[in-house]
C-alpha positions in Angstrom: 0.0 0.0 0.0 1.5 3.3 -1.0 1.4 6.4 1.4 2.9 9.2 3.3 1.9 10.3 6.8 0.9 13.8 7.8 3.9 16.0 8.8 4.3 19.6 9.7 5.2 21.9 6.8 8.9 22.5 6.4 9.6 26.2 5.6 11.3 26.7 2.3 14.9 27.9 2.7 16.9 29.5 -0.1 20.1 27.7 -1.0 22.9 29.0 1.0 26.6 29.1 0.6 27.1 27.4 4.0 29.5 24.4 4.0 28.8 21.2 5.9 30.7 20.3 9.0 33.0 17.5 8.2 31.3 14.9 10.3 34.1 12.4 9.9 35.9 14.2 12.7 33.2 15.0 15.4 34.5 16.7 18.5 31.1 16.6 20.3 29.4 15.2 21.5 5.1 -8.5 13.4 5.0 -4.8 14.1 2.6 -3.6 16.8 0.0 -0.9 16.4 1.6 2.4 17.2 0.3 5.8 18.3 -1.4 8.2 16.0 0.8 10.5 13.8 4.2 9.0 14.8 7.5 10.8 14.1 9.8 9.4 11.5 11.4 6.4 13.1 15.1 6.4 13.7 16.9 3.3 12.5 19.0 2.9 15.7 16.8 0.8 18.0 18.4 1.8 21.3 19.4 5.3 20.5 16.3 7.3 21.4 15.9 5.4 24.7 19.4 6.4 25.8 19.3 8.7 28.8 21.7 11.3 27.3 20.0 11.5 23.9 20.5 14.9 22.3 17.0 16.1 21.6 18.1 18.8 19.1 20.0 16.2 17.0 16.9 14.0 16.9 14.6 16.8 15.9 17.0 17.9 13.2 17.1 14.4 11.8 13.3 14.2 11.7 13.1 17.5 9.9 15.7 16.3 7.4 14.0 13.0 6.8 10.6 14.7 6.2 12.2 17.2 3.8 13.9 14.4 1.9 10.6 12.5 1.6 9.0 15.6 0.1 11.9 15.9 -2.4 11.6 12.2 -3.3 7.9 12.7 -4.0 8.7 15.4 -6.5 10.9 13.0 -8.4 8.6 10.0 -8.1 5.1 11.0 -7.0 3.8 8.1 -4.9 2.5 7.2 -1.4 4.7 5.3 1.0 3.4 4.6 4.6 5.7 5.1 7.5 3.8 2.7 9.9 3.8 -1.0 9.1 0.5 -3.0 9.1 -0.6 -5.4 11.8 -0.1 -8.8 10.3 -1.8 -11.0 9.4 -5.4 -9.8 9.0 -7.6 -12.0 11.1 -10.6 -13.7 9.4 -13.1 -12.8 12.1 -12.4 -9.3 13.5 -13.3 -8.0 16.9 -15.9 -5.2 17.2 -13.2 -2.5 17.4 -9.5 -2.4 16.7 -6.9 -3.0 19.5 -6.0 0.3 21.2 -2.9 2.1 20.1 -0.5 2.9 23.0 -0.7 6.5 24.2 2.6 8.4 23.8 4.2 10.2 26.8 3.1 13.8 27.1 5.7 16.4 27.5 5.7 18.4 30.7 4.4 21.9 30.3 4.5 22.6 34.1 7.4 24.9 35.2 9.6 23.6 38.1 8.5 24.5 41.6 10.7 26.8 43.7 13.5 24.9 45.3 12.6 23.3 48.6 14.6 20.5 50.1 12.7 17.2 50.4 11.8 16.2 53.9 14.2 13.4 55.0 16.0 11.0 52.8 13.6 9.6 50.2 13.1 5.9 50.4 12.8 5.6 46.6 16.4 6.9 46.1 18.0 4.9 48.9 20.7 2.5 47.6 19.4 -0.9 46.7 16.0 0.3 45.5 16.0 -1.9 42.4 15.5 -4.9 44.7 12.2 -3.4 45.9 11.0 -3.1 42.3 12.1 -6.6 41.6 10.2 -7.8 44.6 7.0 -6.1 43.3 7.5 -7.8 40.0 8.0 -11.2 41.6 4.9 -10.8 43.6 3.0 -9.8 40.5 4.1 -12.9 38.6 3.2 -15.2 41.5 -0.3 -13.6 41.7 -1.1 -13.5 38.0 -3.9 -15.8 36.8 -3.1 -18.4 34.1 -4.9 -18.4 30.8 -5.7 -21.8 29.3 -3.8 -22.6 26.1 -5.6 -22.9 22.8 -5.2 -26.3 21.1 -4.1 -24.5 17.9 -2.3 -27.5 16.4 -5.6 -29.3 15.8 -7.6 -26.2 14.7 -9.6 -26.6 11.4 -7.7 -25.0 8.5 -10.6 -22.5 7.9 -10.1 -21.0 11.4 -6.4 -21.8 12.1 -5.2 -18.3 11.1 -7.7 -16.6 13.6 -6.9 -19.2 16.3 -3.1 -18.5 16.0 -3.8 -14.8 16.2 -6.0 -15.3 19.3 -3.2 -17.4 20.9 -0.8 -14.5 20.3 -3.2 -12.1 21.9 -3.6 -14.4 24.9 0.1 -14.7 25.4 0.4 -10.9 25.2 -2.3 -10.5 27.9 -0.6 -13.0 30.1 2.7 -11.2 29.9 1.2 -7.7 30.5 -1.1 -8.8 33.3 1.7 -8.8 35.9 2.5 -5.1 35.2 6.2 -5.9 35.2 6.9 -3.1 32.7 5.6 -0.6 35.2 7.7 -2.1 37.9 10.7 -1.9 35.6 9.9 1.8 34.9 10.0 2.5 38.6 13.5 0.9 38.9 14.8 2.7 35.8 13.5 6.0 37.0 15.2 5.5 40.3 18.5 4.8 38.5 18.0 7.8 36.2 17.3 10.2 39.1 20.4 8.9 41.0 22.4 9.4 37.9 21.1 13.0 37.4 21.9 13.9 41.0 25.5 12.5 40.7 26.0 14.4 37.4 24.7 17.6 38.9 27.0 17.3 41.9 29.9 16.5 39.6 29.2 19.5 37.3 29.1 21.9 40.3 32.2 20.3 41.7 34.0 21.0 38.4 33.1 24.6 38.6 30.0 24.9 36.4 28.1 27.9 37.9 25.1 28.5 35.6 21.6 27.0 34.9 20.6 27.2 38.6 17.1 25.9 37.6 18.7 22.4 37.4 18.6 22.3 41.2 15.0 23.4 41.3 14.1 20.7 38.8 16.1 18.0 40.6 14.7 18.8 44.0 11.1 19.1 42.7 11.4 15.7 40.9 12.8 14.0 44.0 10.2 15.5 46.2 7.3 14.4 43.9 8.9 11.0 43.2 8.7 10.0 46.9 4.9 10.3 46.9 4.3 9.1 43.3 6.5 6.0 43.7 4.6 4.8 46.8 1.3 5.5 45.1 2.1 3.4 42.0 3.7 0.6 44.0 0.5 0.3 46.1 -1.7 0.5 43.0 0.1 -2.3 41.1 -1.2 -5.2 43.3 -4.8 -4.1 42.9 -4.4 -3.8 39.2 -2.9 -7.3 39.1 -5.8 -8.8 41.1 -8.2 -7.1 38.6 -6.3 -8.5 35.6 -6.2 -11.9 37.2 -10.0 -11.9 37.6 -10.5 -10.8 34.0 -8.1 -13.5 32.7 -9.8 -16.2 34.8 -13.1 -15.2 33.4 -11.7 -15.7 29.9 -11.0 -19.4 30.5 -14.6 -20.7 29.9 -14.5 -19.1 26.5 -11.2 -20.8 25.7 -12.6 -24.2 27.0 -15.7 -23.9 24.7 -13.5 -23.0 21.7 -11.1 -25.9 22.4 -14.0 -28.3 22.6 -15.1 -27.4 19.0 -11.9 -26.3 17.5 -11.8 -29.1 14.9 -15.2 -28.1 13.5 -15.0 -24.7 11.9 -18.8 -24.1 11.6 -19.4 -24.9 15.2 -16.4 -23.1 16.6 -17.0 -19.8 14.8 -19.3 -18.4 17.4 -17.0 -19.5 20.3 -14.0 -18.0 18.5 -15.7 -14.6 18.0 -16.8 -14.5 21.6 -13.3 -15.3 22.8 -11.8 -12.6 20.5 -14.3 -10.0 21.7 -13.4 -10.8 25.3 -9.7 -10.8 24.7 -9.9 -7.5 22.8 -11.8 -5.9 25.6 -9.4 -7.1 28.2 -6.5 -5.8 26.1 -8.2 -2.4 25.9 -8.8 -2.3 29.7 -5.2 -3.3 30.4 -4.0 -0.5 28.1 -6.1 2.0 30.1 -4.8 0.6 33.4 -1.2 0.9 32.2 -1.8 4.4 30.9 -3.3 5.4 34.3 -0.3 4.2 36.2 2.2 5.8 33.8 0.4 9.1 34.0 1.4 9.4 37.6 5.1 9.6 36.7 5.2 10.6 33.1 5.9 14.3 33.9 8.6 13.4 36.4 10.3 11.0 33.9 10.2 13.7 31.2 11.7 16.3 33.5 14.5 14.0 34.6 15.4 12.8 31.1 15.6 16.4 29.8 17.8 17.3 32.8 20.0 14.3 32.2 20.4 15.4 28.5 21.4 18.9 29.6 23.9 17.7 32.1 25.5 15.3 29.5 26.1 18.4 27.3 27.5 20.3 30.2 29.9 17.6 31.1 31.1 17.4 27.5 31.7 21.2 27.5 33.6 20.9 30.8 35.8 18.2 29.3 36.5 20.3 26.2 37.5 23.2 28.4 39.9 21.0 30.4 41.6 20.0 27.1 41.6 23.6 25.7 44.9 25.4 25.1 43.6 28.6 26.8 42.8 29.4 30.4 39.9 31.3 31.8 40.6 34.7 33.4 39.9 35.6 37.1 36.1 35.9 37.5 35.5 34.2 34.2 33.2 31.1 34.1 32.1 28.8 31.3 28.5 29.2 30.1 28.4 26.7 27.3 30.4 25.1 24.4 29.4 23.5 21.1 31.1 21.8 18.2 31.5 24.4 15.5 32.8 25.1 12.0 33.9 28.6 11.0 32.3 28.9 7.6 34.8 30.6 5.3 35.1 30.6 1.6 36.5 27.3 0.2 36.6 23.7 1.4 39.2 24.0 4.2 37.0 25.7 6.9 38.4 25.2 10.4 36.5 22.9 12.8 36.7 23.1 16.5 34.8 24.2 19.6 33.0 27.5 20.2 33.1 28.5 23.8 30.9 31.1 25.5 31.9 32.4 28.9 30.5 35.3 30.9 33.2 37.5 29.4 34.3 36.2 26.0 33.3 34.3 22.9 36.2 32.0 21.9 36.7 29.7 18.9 39.4 27.1 19.2 40.3 25.0 16.2 40.5 21.4 17.2 40.6 18.8 14.4 42.8 16.1 12.9 44.5 17.0 9.6 46.2 14.6 7.3 50.0 14.7 7.3 50.5 11.9 4.8 48.3 10.4 2.1 48.7 7.5 -0.2 46.4 7.4 -3.3 44.1 10.0 -1.6 43.8 7.8 1.6 45.0 9.4 4.8 47.7 7.2 6.4 48.9 9.7 9.0 47.3 12.6 10.8 47.9 15.0 13.7 45.7 17.0 16.0 45.7 20.7 15.3 44.5 22.8 18.3 44.8 26.6 18.4 42.7 29.6 19.4 41.6 31.4 16.2 39.7 34.2 17.9 38.9 35.3 21.4 36.7 38.3 21.7 35.2 40.2 24.7 31.5 40.1 24.6 31.4 43.8 24.4 32.9 43.6 20.9 29.9 41.6 19.6 28.0 44.2 17.7 25.1 41.9 16.6 24.2 38.3 16.7 21.5 36.4 14.9 20.4 32.8 14.3 20.2 31.3 10.8 18.9 28.1 9.3 20.8 27.2 6.1 21.1 24.2 3.8 18.7 22.8 1.3 16.3 21.6 4.0 16.9 24.4 6.5 18.2 22.0 9.2 21.7 23.4 9.4 22.1 25.7 12.5 24.3 28.8 12.0 24.9 31.9 14.0 26.0 35.1 12.3 28.2 37.2 14.6 29.2 40.8 13.7 32.3 42.1 15.7 33.5 45.6 16.1 37.0 44.3 15.4 37.5 45.1 11.7 39.8 42.1 11.3 36.9 39.8 12.1 34.0 41.7 10.7 31.0 39.3 10.3 31.5 35.6 10.9 29.2 32.7 9.9 29.6 29.9 12.5 28.0 26.5 11.9 27.1 24.9 15.2 26.4 21.2 15.5 24.0 19.4 17.8 22.6 22.5 19.6 20.0 25.1 18.7 21.3 28.3 17.1 18.4 30.3 18.5 19.3 29.1 22.0 22.9 30.1 21.4 21.9 33.6 20.3 19.8 34.0 23.5 22.8 32.7 25.6 25.2 35.2 24.0 22.8 38.1 24.4 22.2 37.3 28.1 25.9 36.8 28.7 26.7 40.2 27.1 24.0 42.0 29.0 24.9 40.4 32.3 21.5 38.8 32.7 23.2 35.4 32.6 24.3 36.1 36.2 20.6 35.6 37.2 21.2 31.9 36.4 24.2 31.6 38.6 23.8 29.0 41.4 24.1 30.1 45.0 25.5 26.8 46.1 23.0 26.6 48.9 20.6 23.8 49.6 20.7 20.1 50.7 23.7 18.1 49.6 23.1 15.6 46.8 24.9 12.9 48.8 22.2 13.4 51.4 19.6 12.6 48.8 21.3 9.6 47.3 22.9 8.2 50.5 26.4 7.0 51.1 28.4 5.2 48.4 27.9 1.4 48.5 29.3 -1.7 46.8 26.0 -1.8 44.9 27.0 1.6 43.3 30.3 0.2 42.2 28.5 -2.8 40.6 26.1 -0.3 38.9 28.8 1.9 37.5 30.6 -1.3 36.2 27.4 -2.1 34.3 27.3 1.5 33.0 30.8 1.1 31.8 30.0 -2.1 30.0 27.0 -0.4 28.3 29.0 2.6 27.2 31.7 0.3 26.0 29.2 -1.2 23.5 28.2 2.3 22.5 31.8 3.4 22.0 32.3 0.4 19.7 29.3 1.6 17.6 27.7 -1.8 17.8 24.2 -0.4 17.1 25.1 1.2 13.8 27.2 -1.8 12.7 24.3 -4.1 13.4 22.0 -1.7 11.6 24.2 -1.7 8.5 24.1 -5.5 8.5 20.3 -5.5 8.8 20.1 -2.9 6.0 22.2 -5.1 3.7 20.0 -8.1 4.3 16.9 -5.9 3.6 18.4 -4.6 0.3 19.2 -8.2 -0.8 15.7 -9.5 -0.1 13.7 -6.7 -1.8 13.7 -8.3 -5.3 12.7 -11.7 -3.8 9.9 -10.1 -1.8 8.5 -8.4 -4.9 8.7 -11.5 -7.0 6.5 -13.3 -4.4 4.0 -10.5 -4.5 3.8 -10.6 -8.3 3.3 -14.4 -8.1 0.3 -13.8 -5.8 -1.3 -11.4 -8.3 -0.2 -7.9 -7.4 -0.4 -6.4 -10.9 0.0 -2.6 -10.5 3.1 -0.4 -9.9 5.1 -2.3 -12.5 8.0 0.2 -12.0 8.8 -1.4 -8.6 11.3 -3.8 -10.3 13.2 -0.8 -11.7 13.1 1.0 -8.4 14.7 -2.0 -6.7 17.4 -2.3 -9.4 18.3 1.4 -8.9 18.6 1.0 -5.1 20.6 -2.2 -5.3 23.1 -0.7 -7.8 24.0 2.0 -5.2 24.4 -0.3 -2.2 28.1 -1.0 -2.5 28.9 2.7 -2.6 26.7 3.4 0.4 28.2 0.5 2.3 31.8 1.4 1.6 31.3 5.0 2.7 29.5 4.0 5.9 32.1 1.4 6.8 35.0 3.8 6.2 33.3 6.3 8.5 32.8 3.7 11.2 36.5 2.8 11.1 37.5 6.4 11.5 35.0 7.1 14.3 36.2 4.0 16.2 39.8 5.3 16.2 38.7 8.5 17.8 36.4 6.8 20.4 39.1 4.3 21.4 41.1 7.1 22.9 38.3 8.1 25.2 37.6 4.4 26.1 41.2 4.0 27.4 40.7 7.0 29.8 37.4 5.4 31.1 39.1 2.1 31.7 41.8 3.8 33.8 39.2 5.7 35.8 37.2 2.5 36.5 40.4 0.7 37.6 41.2 3.5 40.1 37.7 3.4 41.5 37.7 -0.3 42.0 41.1 0.0 43.7 39.5 2.2 46.3 36.6 -0.2 47.0 37.9 -0.8 50.6 37.4 2.8 51.5 34.0 3.9 50.0 34.0 7.3 51.7 37.3 8.2 50.0 36.2 6.7 46.7 33.2 9.0 46.3 35.0 11.8 44.5 36.5 9.3 42.1 33.0 7.8 41.6 31.4 11.2 40.8 34.3 12.0 38.5 33.9 8.7 36.6 30.1 9.3 36.3 31.0 12.6 34.6 33.5 11.0 32.3 30.8 8.4 31.3 28.3 11.2 30.5 30.9 12.9 28.3 31.7 9.7 26.6 27.9 9.1 25.9 27.8 12.5 24.1 30.9 11.5 22.1 29.4 8.2 21.1 26.1 9.8 20.1 27.9 12.3 17.9 29.8 9.5 16.3 26.7 7.5 15.7 25.1 10.5 14.1 28.1 10.9 11.8 27.9 7.4 10.6 24.1 7.6 10.3 24.4 10.6 8.0 26.3 8.4 5.5 23.4 6.1 4.8 20.3 7.3 6.6 18.5 8.7 3.6 19.3 5.6 1.5 18.0 3.4 4.4 14.8 5.4 4.6 14.1 4.7 0.9 14.8 1.0 1.5 12.6 1.0 4.6 9.8 2.7 2.7 9.8 0.0 0.0 9.9 -2.8 2.6 7.0 -1.3 4.5 5.1 -0.9 1.3 5.6 -4.6 0.5 4.2 -5.5 4.0 1.1 -3.6 3.2 0.7 -5.3 -0.1 1.1 -8.7 1.6 -1.5 -7.7 4.2 -3.9 -6.7 1.4 -3.4 -10.0 -0.5 -3.9 -12.0 2.7 -7.2 -10.2 3.3 -8.4 -10.6 -0.3 -7.6 -14.4 -0.2 -10.1 -14.8 2.7 -12.7 -12.3 1.6 -16.4 -13.0 0.8 -16.0 -11.5 -2.7 -13.7 -12.0 -5.7 -11.9 -9.4 -7.8 -13.0 -8.9 -11.4 -11.0 -10.6 -14.1 -9.4 -7.3 -15.1 -9.2 -5.9 -11.5 -6.1 -5.6 -9.3 -6.0 -4.8 -5.6 -4.2 -1.6 -4.6 -4.5 -1.4 -0.8 -6.5 -2.6 2.2 -6.7 -1.7 5.9 -8.7 -2.5 9.0 -11.5 0.2 9.3 -14.6 0.7 11.4 -17.7 2.0 9.5 -19.1 4.7 11.6 -22.8 4.4 10.6 -25.0 7.4 11.7 -27.5 6.3 14.4 -26.3 2.7 14.3 -23.6 0.6 16.1 -20.2 0.9 14.4 -19.1 -2.1 12.4 -15.5 -3.3 12.1 -14.1 -4.7 8.9 -11.7 -4.1 6.0 -11.6 -1.2 3.6 -10.3 -2.2 0.1 -9.2 -0.1 -2.8 -8.7 -1.6 -6.3 -7.8 0.1 -9.6 -11.6 0.0 -10.3 -13.6 0.0 -7.1 -13.8 1.0 -3.4 -15.1 -1.9 -1.2 -15.8 -2.4 2.5 -16.4 -5.8 4.0 -18.0 -6.5 7.4 -15.7 -9.0 9.1 -17.4 -9.4 12.5 -19.0 -12.8 12.4 -20.4 -13.7 9.0 -18.6 -11.9 6.2 -20.7 -9.5 4.1 -19.6 -7.1 1.4 -21.7 -4.0 2.2 -20.0 -1.3 0.0 -18.8 -1.9 -3.5 -18.7 1.3 -5.5 -17.0 2.0 -8.9 -14.4 4.7 -8.6 -16.3 6.9 -11.0 -19.1 7.2 -8.5 -16.9 8.7 -5.8 -17.3 12.5 -5.6 -15.1 13.4 -2.7 -12.7 11.9 -0.1 -11.4 13.9 2.9 -10.1 13.5 6.4 -12.5 14.3 9.2 -10.2 13.7 12.3 -8.0 16.4 13.8 -4.6 16.2 15.3 -5.9 15.3 18.8 -8.0 12.4 17.7 -7.0 8.9 18.8 -7.7 7.3 15.4 -7.6 8.7 11.8 -11.0 9.1 10.2 -11.9 9.6 6.6 -15.2 10.4 4.8 -15.9 9.2 1.3 -18.9 10.7 -0.6 -20.8 9.0 -3.5 -23.0 10.3 -6.3 -26.7 9.4 -6.5 -26.2 6.4 -8.7 -24.0 4.5 -6.2 -25.7 1.4 -4.7 -24.9 2.2 -1.0 -27.2 3.0 1.9 -25.6 6.4 2.6 -24.4 9.4 0.6 -21.2 9.6 2.7 -19.5 6.8 4.4 -17.2 7.6 7.4 -14.5 5.2 8.4 -12.2 5.0 11.4 -8.8 3.6 10.4 -7.0 1.3 12.8 -3.6 2.9 11.9 -2.6 6.5 11.1 -2.7 6.2 7.3 -5.5 8.7 6.4 -3.2 10.8 4.2 -2.0 7.7 2.4 -5.5 6.6 1.6 -6.6 10.1 0.4 -3.6 10.1 -2.0 -4.3 6.6 -3.3 -8.0 7.2 -3.8 -7.1 10.3 -5.8 -4.6 8.3 -7.9 -7.1 5.5 -8.5 -9.9 8.0 -9.5 -7.4 9.6 -12.0 -6.7 6.2 -13.6 -3.1 6.2 -12.5 -3.1 2.5 -11.4 -5.0 1.3 -14.5 -2.4 3.0 -16.7 0.6 1.8 -14.7 2.6 -0.3 -17.2 5.9 -2.1 -16.9 9.0 0.0 -17.0 12.0 -1.8 -18.4 15.3 -0.4 -17.1 18.2 -0.8 -19.4 21.8 -1.4 -18.4 22.8 2.2 -19.5 20.4 3.6 -16.9 21.9 1.5 -14.2 25.4 2.5 -15.2 24.4 6.1 -15.1 23.2 5.6 -11.5 26.4 3.7 -10.5 28.6 6.6 -11.8 26.6 9.4 -10.3 28.8 12.0 -8.4 29.3 11.2 -4.8 30.3 14.6 -3.5 29.7 18.3 -4.3 32.2 19.8 -6.7 31.7 23.2 -4.9 31.9 22.5 -1.2 33.0 18.9 -1.0 30.0 17.7 0.9 29.1 14.0 0.4 25.9 13.2 -1.5 24.2 10.8 0.9 20.6 10.7 -0.5 19.8 7.8 -2.9 19.6 8.5 -6.6 16.1 7.6 -7.8 15.0 6.2 -11.1 14.6 9.0 -13.6 16.5 11.5 -11.5 18.6 13.8 -13.7 20.4 16.0 -11.1 21.5 16.2 -7.5 21.2 19.4 -5.4 23.8 19.8 -2.6 21.9 20.2 0.7 24.6 22.5 2.0 25.5 24.9 -0.7 22.7 24.4 -3.1 24.9 23.7 -6.1 23.2 21.5 -8.7 25.2 18.6 -10.2 24.0 16.8 -13.4 24.0 13.0 -13.3 
């Protein structure tokens, strides 16, 4: 099924002359139903869940991926869904779709004024994870058992539905002990402890600003004491309720097992069991959401604070390594990876520092000292201050968004010093508007309002004395960061991508064999993508190798720090400063690893997105073919299916009915799938007068309305459907294409060898600024526009 999800408009940005930061040398730092209107998914499974995730980097990547999709649609107009379908389609559907999980809401509540929590919070005392584990163990012991379905002897006509029901029952069994909620409590305990240690370490290293961090930390700890106890007390009651509901399900399973060999007799029992299981699933989701709502805001506040502290520790480490010293009374405000954007390809890279007195740019990059056949065999670190200006000399400062997609952050600084004039500074991983605000506040002296007073309760009073358990925990953190510093996620992702590329042609061949007769250009699309894979793979692997060399140096320092800490295990009081220092070093290393991952991801992310779009499209086509194969109707001899999705018909004044909405190259159909199958809507495309979305951004499900002319043999003039997945935009585009006859006129496109050779020999970098072309070349594409400087290269 083709399609593209709704996304916010990306402002058009004129092509700029900005050059890309050379990211090869960073200094910085079955698919379940998902929530409505999801963001573009990142391809690094564990990346977003990392405590130190840089939100700005993630947002920039989303904006870029959305902009690339718009550009792709200009070259090849088509719909490609972002979400994958729920597979396979069950023969007999429940009355309503399974509920999508509710995403966490961002906190809009400002932090409360700082007040020290009363006493040492139990939830943050050392050894808390054992409490959560105990809750989980109690939950498992108390959970009711659901009888197993005898799926192996089910009649072939209902075996698909029986297997689907068994999967649902297993899911209910796993969720009914609320172990994920218990794990959330333990994880949040650990994250709060980590934040308090990082905050203590940052202040200990001399970071004086962002005094609101104490307010947020104290407020979170104070609220967490109450919330944690409330959630822990509520879990056993929820478990008892779930146990009772699961026990009540067993008679339905018994009746189904008794007749499971006889499809006609078992149908009613199967439907009843499905309805009950679906209702329990819905209720469990609401119970989980209710428990999570108690701590969502605290979790969000703490994660944001953790990300801020990770950036601060990276900045403090860079200052420690800098070749300049701060003056008396001068304190660091912030630092950011930066490129001084001059004319030409050799723009210096380094770190931009902001203090309460100066704006400083220190070049800090590795340059080649020896090359063999254009390959660097030797390099050295160049580190020198290129400008250091009092803030009083900053005449003006403004934020700019440059690049083809407007996702490159620049600040334009005008100095009163005529030797500098106006500089264009390309910052990486932080927001340019935020930096303009910081510089203006530092220049005016308002930044001093953010200076911490150093008063308040000690963080060690909140977290308790250092224990052997803490040493074991930091050893585990070290092991985790070691995997991150080895870039295991991106390397595994590259291997997975290669497998996906290699299976595209086979997957399409299977769909063709099953009767998918439209979009004949898909074969050519796959050939074009496959022809580029070796170039993409070589570029990504070379970048991985380079990043690993840089990260290994930091890993050596961490190993030494951990060895010193473990050597002090006999005197835990004396070991606390080393413990806090190592926590800081790990936070800085996390920022380095994330920057390195982003650098590698930039080498293949757009290509991977195109492969992912094709793979997702094939899953939708498979889902449609599975649904058609079990439908109560047959396609016409000259008809081909285009798309299908689970949809509830919202009938005015009547009970909604669940079923499947089909689109072919000739008709729109809706089939009731609850109980006996019945085709209730079958309308030629010529009789459709309008199709529009009726749901808004806050709706839980997408809804579309389709209007028919007076000749249509349907009981209503307009049929309104609630879609189980967020694919309304996709369906509106596909209905429009079908009405225009695009699918009927879609003929095979033979791709000759000359076209493939042209794609293989396409330019790989910009001739003007040297930026790598990382976006895939599409079939029929005649030129490439550099996303950094806007220069157009002919293919």
